[in-house]
Tab-separated table of N, CA and C in Angstrom:
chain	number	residue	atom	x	y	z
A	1	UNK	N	0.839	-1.187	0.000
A	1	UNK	CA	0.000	0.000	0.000
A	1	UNK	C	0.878	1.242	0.000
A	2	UNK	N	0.372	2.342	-0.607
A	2	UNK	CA	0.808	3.634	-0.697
A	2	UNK	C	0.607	4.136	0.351
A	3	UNK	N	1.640	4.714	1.117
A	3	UNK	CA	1.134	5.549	2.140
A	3	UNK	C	1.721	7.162	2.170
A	4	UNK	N	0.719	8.095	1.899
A	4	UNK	CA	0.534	9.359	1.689
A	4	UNK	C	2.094	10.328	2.962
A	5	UNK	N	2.232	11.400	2.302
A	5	UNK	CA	3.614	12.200	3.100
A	5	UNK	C	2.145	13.158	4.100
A	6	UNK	N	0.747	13.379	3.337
A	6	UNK	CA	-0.184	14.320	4.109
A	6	UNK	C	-0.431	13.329	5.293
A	7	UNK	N	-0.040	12.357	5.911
A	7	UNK	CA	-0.635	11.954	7.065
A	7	UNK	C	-0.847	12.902	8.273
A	8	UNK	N	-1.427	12.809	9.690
A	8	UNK	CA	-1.286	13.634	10.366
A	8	UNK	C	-1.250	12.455	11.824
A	9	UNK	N	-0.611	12.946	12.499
A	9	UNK	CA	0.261	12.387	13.997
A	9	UNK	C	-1.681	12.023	15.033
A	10	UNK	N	-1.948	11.377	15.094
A	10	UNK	CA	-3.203	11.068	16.231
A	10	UNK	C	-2.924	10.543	17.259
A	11	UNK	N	-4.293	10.723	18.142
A	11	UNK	CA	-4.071	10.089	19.372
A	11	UNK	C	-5.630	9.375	19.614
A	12	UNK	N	-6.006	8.545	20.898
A	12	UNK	CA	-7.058	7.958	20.469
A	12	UNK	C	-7.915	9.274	21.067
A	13	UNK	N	-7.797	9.814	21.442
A	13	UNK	CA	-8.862	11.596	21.759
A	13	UNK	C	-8.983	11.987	20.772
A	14	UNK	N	-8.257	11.957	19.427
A	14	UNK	CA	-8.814	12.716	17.950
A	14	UNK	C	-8.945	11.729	17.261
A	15	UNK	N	-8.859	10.421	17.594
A	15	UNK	CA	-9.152	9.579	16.360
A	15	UNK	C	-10.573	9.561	15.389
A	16	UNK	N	-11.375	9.729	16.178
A	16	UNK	CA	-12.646	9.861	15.059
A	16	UNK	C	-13.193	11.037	14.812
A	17	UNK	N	-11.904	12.040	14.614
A	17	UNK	CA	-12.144	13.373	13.890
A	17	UNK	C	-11.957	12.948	12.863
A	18	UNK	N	-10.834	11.909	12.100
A	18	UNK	CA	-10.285	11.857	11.258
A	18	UNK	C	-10.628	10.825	10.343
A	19	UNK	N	-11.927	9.894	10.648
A	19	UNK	CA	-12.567	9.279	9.758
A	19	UNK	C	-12.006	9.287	8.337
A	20	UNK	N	-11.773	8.297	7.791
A	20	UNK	CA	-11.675	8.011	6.170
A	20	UNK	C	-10.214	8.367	6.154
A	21	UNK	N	-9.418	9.524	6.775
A	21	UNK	CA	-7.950	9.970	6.599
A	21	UNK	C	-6.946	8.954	6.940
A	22	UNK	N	-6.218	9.214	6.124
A	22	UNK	CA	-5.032	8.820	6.151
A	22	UNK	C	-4.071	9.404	7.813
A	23	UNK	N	-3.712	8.619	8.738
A	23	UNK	CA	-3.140	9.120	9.811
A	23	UNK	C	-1.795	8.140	10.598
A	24	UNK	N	-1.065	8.800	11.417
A	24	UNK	CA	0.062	8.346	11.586
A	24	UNK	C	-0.267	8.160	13.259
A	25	UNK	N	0.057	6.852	13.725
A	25	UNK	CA	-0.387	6.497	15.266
A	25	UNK	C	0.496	5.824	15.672
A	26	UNK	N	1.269	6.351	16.825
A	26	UNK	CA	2.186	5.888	17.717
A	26	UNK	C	1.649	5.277	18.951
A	27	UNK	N	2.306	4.285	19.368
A	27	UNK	CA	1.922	3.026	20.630
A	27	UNK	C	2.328	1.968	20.941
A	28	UNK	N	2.421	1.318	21.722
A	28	UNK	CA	2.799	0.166	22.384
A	28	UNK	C	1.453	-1.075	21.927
A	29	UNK	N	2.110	-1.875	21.208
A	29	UNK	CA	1.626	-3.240	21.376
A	29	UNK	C	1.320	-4.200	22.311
A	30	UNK	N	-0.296	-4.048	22.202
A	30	UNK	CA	-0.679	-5.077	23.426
A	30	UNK	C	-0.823	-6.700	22.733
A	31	UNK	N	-1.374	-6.913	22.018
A	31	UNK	CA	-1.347	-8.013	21.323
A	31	UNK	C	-1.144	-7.787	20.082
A	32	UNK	N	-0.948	-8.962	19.300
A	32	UNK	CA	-0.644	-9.508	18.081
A	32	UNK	C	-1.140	-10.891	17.925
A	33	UNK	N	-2.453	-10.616	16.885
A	33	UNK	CA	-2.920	-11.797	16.298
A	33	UNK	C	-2.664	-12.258	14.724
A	34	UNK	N	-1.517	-11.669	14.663
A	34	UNK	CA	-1.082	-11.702	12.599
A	34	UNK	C	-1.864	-10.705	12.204
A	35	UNK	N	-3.114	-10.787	11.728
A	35	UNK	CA	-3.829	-9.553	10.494
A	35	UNK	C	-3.946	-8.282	12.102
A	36	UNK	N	-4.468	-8.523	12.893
A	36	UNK	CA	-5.174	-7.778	14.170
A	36	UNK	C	-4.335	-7.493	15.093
A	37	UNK	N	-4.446	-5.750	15.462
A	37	UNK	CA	-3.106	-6.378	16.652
A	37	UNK	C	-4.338	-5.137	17.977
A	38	UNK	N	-3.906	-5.523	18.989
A	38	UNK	CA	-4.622	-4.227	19.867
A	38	UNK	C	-3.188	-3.125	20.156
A	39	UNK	N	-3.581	-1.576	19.910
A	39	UNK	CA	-2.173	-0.883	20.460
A	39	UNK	C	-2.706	-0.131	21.467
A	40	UNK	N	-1.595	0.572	22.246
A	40	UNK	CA	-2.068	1.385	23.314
A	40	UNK	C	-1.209	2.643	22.746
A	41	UNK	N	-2.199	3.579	22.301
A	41	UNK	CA	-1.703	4.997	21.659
A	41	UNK	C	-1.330	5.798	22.577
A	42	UNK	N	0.056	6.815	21.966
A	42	UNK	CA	0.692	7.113	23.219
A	42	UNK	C	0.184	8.187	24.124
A	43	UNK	N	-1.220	8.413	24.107
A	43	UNK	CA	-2.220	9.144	24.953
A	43	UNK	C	-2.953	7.860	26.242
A	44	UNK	N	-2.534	6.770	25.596
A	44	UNK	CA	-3.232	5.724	26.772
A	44	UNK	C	-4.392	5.408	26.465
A	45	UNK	N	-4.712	5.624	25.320
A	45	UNK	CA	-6.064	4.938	24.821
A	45	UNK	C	-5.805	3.773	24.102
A	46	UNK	N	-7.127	2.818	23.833
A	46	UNK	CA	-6.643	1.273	23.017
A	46	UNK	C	-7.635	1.596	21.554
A	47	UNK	N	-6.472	0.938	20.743
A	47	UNK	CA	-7.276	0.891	18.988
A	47	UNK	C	-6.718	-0.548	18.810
A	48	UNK	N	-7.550	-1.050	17.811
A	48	UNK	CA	-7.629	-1.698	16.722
A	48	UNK	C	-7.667	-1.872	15.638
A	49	UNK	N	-6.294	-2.406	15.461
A	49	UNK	CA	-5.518	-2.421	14.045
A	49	UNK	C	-5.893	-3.194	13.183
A	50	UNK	N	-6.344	-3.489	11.871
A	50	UNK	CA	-6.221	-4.448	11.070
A	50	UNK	C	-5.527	-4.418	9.610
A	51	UNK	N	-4.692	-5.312	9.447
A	51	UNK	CA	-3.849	-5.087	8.374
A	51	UNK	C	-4.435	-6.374	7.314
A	52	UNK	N	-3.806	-6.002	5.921
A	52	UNK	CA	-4.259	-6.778	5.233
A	52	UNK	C	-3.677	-8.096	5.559
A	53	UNK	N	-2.237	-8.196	5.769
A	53	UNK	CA	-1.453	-8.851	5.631
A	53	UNK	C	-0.875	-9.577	6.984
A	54	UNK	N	-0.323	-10.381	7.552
A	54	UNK	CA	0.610	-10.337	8.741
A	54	UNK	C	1.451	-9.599	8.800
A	55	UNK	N	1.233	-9.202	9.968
A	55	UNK	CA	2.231	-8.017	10.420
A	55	UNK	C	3.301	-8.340	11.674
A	56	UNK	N	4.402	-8.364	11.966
A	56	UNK	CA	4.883	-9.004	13.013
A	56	UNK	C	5.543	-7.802	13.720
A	57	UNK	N	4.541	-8.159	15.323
A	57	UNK	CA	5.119	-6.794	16.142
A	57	UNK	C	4.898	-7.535	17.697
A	58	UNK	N	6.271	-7.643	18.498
A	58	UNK	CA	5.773	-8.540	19.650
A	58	UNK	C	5.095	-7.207	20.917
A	59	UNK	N	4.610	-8.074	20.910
A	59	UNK	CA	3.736	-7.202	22.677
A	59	UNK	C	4.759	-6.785	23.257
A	60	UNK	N	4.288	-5.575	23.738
A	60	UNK	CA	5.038	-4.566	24.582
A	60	UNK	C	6.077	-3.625	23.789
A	61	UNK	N	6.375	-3.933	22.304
A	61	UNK	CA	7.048	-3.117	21.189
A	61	UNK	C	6.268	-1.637	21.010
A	62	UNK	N	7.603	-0.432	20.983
A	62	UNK	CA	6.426	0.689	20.363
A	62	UNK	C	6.356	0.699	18.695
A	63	UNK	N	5.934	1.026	18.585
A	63	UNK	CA	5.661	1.022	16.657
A	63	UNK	C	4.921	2.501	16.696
A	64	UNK	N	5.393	2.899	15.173
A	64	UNK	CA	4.305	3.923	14.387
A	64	UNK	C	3.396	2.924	13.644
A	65	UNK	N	2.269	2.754	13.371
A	65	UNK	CA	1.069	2.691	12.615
A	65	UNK	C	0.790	3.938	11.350
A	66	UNK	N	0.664	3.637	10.654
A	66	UNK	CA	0.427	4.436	9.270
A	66	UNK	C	-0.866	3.613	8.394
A	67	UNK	N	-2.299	4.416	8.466
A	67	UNK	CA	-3.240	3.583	8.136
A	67	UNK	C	-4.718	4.702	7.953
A	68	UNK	N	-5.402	4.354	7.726
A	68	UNK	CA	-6.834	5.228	7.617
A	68	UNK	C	-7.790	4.732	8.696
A	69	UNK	N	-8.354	5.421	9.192
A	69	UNK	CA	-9.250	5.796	10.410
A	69	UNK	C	-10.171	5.040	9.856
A	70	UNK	N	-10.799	4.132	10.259
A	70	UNK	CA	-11.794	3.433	9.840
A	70	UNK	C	-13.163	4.055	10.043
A	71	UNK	N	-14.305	3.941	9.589
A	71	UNK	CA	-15.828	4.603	9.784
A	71	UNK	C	-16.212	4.478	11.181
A	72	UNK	N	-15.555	3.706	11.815
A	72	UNK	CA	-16.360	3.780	13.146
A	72	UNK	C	-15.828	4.507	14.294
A	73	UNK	N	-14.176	5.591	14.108
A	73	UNK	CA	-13.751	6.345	14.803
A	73	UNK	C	-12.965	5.699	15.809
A	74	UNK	N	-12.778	4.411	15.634
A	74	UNK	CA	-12.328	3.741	16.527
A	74	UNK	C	-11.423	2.658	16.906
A	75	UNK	N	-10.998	2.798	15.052
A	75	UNK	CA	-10.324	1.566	14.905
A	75	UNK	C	-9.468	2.127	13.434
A	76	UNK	N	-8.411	1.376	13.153
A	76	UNK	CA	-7.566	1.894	11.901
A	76	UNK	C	-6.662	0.416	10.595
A	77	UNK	N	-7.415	1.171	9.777
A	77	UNK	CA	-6.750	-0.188	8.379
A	77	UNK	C	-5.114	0.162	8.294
A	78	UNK	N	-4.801	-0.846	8.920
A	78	UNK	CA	-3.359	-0.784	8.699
A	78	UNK	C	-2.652	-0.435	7.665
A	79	UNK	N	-1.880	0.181	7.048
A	79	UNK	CA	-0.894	-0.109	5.615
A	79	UNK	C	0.737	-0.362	5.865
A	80	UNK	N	0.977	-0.003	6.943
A	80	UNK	CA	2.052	0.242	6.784
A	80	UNK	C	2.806	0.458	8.803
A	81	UNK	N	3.586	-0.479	9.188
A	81	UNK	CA	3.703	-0.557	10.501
A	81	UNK	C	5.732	0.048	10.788
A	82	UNK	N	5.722	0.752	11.214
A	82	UNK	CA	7.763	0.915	11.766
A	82	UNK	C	7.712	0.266	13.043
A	83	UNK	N	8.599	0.132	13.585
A	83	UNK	CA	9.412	-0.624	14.763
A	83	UNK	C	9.932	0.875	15.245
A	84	UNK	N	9.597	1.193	16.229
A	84	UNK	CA	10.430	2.483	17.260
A	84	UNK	C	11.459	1.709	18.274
A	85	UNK	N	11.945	2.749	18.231
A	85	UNK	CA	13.381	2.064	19.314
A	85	UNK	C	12.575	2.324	21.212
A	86	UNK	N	12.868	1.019	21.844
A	86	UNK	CA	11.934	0.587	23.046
A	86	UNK	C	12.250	2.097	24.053
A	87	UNK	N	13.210	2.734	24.063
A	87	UNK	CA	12.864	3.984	24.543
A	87	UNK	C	12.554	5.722	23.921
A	88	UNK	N	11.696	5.298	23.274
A	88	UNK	CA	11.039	6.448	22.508
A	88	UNK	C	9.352	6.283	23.317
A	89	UNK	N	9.864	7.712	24.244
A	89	UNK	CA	9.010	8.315	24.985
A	89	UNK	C	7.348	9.205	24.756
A	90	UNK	N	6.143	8.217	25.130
A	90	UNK	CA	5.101	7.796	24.020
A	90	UNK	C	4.311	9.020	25.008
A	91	UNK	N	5.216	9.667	26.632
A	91	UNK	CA	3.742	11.073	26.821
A	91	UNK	C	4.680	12.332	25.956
A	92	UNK	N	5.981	12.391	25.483
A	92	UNK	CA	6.684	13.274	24.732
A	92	UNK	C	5.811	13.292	23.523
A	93	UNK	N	5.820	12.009	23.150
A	93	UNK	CA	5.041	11.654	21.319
A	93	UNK	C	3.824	12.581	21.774
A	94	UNK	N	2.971	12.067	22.328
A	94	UNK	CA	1.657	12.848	22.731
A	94	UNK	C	1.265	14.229	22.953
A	95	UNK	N	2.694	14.596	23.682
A	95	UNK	CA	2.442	15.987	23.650
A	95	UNK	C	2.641	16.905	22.802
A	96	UNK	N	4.137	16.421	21.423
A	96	UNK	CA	4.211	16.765	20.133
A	96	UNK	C	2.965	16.525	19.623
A	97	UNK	N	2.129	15.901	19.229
A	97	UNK	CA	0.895	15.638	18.118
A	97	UNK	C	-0.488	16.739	18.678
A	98	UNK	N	0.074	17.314	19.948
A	98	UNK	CA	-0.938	18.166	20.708
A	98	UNK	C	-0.167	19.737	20.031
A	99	UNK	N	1.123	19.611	19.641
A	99	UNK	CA	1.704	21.134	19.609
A	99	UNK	C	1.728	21.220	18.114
A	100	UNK	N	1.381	20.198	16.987
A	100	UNK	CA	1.497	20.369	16.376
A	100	UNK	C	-0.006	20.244	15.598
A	101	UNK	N	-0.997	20.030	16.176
A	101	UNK	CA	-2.421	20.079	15.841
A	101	UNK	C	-2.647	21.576	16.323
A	102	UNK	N	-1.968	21.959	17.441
A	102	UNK	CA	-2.639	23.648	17.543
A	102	UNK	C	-1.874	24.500	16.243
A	103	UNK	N	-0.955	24.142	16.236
A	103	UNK	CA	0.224	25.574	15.146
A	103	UNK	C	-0.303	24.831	14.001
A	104	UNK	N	-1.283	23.408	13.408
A	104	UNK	CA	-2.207	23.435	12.006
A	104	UNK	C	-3.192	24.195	11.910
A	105	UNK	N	-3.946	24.170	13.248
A	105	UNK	CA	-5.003	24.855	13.485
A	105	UNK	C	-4.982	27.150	13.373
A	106	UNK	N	-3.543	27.098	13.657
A	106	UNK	CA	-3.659	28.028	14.131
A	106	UNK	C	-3.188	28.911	12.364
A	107	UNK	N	-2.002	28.311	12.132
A	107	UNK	CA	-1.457	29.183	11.116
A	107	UNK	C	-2.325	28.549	9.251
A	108	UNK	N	-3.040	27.375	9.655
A	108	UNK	CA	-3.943	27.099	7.876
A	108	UNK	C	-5.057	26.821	8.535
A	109	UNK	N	-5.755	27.558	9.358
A	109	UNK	CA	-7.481	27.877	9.468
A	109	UNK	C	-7.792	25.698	9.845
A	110	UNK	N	-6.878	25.130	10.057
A	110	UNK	CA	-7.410	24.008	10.299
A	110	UNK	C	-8.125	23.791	11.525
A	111	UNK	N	-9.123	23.101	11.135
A	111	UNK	CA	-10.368	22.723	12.022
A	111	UNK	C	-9.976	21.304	12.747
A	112	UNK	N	-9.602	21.440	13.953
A	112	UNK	CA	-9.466	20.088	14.628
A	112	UNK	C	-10.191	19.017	15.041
């Protein structure tokens, strides 16, 4: 799958703003079922991943997620998974995707 450079950084508090979009989600792996995995986004909320394919990510790994917000606000089609290095700090991640949703909002009229 193609995955777009317009993604934008989420957390599970904005995830179902972003319905149908293309978005970039950082978190810790709670499970891994091959296509399905559960993550814990680095706001401390839980999503559900589904990829087309097997995806191999062991529990307790952080990963970026790169995928589209599924219709129900609550869950995301996988395309595309990275491996983060185990100390990459997920309330830092959180609070970047908070500083950088206000300065979209603020300087291109974006609606959050």
């Amino acid at each position: 799958a193609v995955v777009s450079t317009q993604s934008t950084g989420v957390k599970s508090s904005n995830l179902a703003n972003y319905r149908g979009r293309e978005v970039m989600a950082f978190g810790k792996v709670l499970s891994n079922e091959g296509k399905v995995m559960s993550i814990e986004l680095c706001d401390g909320g839980r999503v559900t991943v589904r990829f087309p394919d097997v995806t191999e990510a062991s529990p307790d790994s952080k990963v970026e997620i790169q995928g589209r917000v599924e219709g129900d606000g609550i869950s995301i089609a996988g395309m595309q998974l990275i491996h983060l290095s185990d100390d990459t700090d997920m309330k830092i991640t959180s609070k970047t995707i908070d500083v950088l949703e206000n300065w979209m909002a603020d300087c291109f009229d974006f609606e959050k």
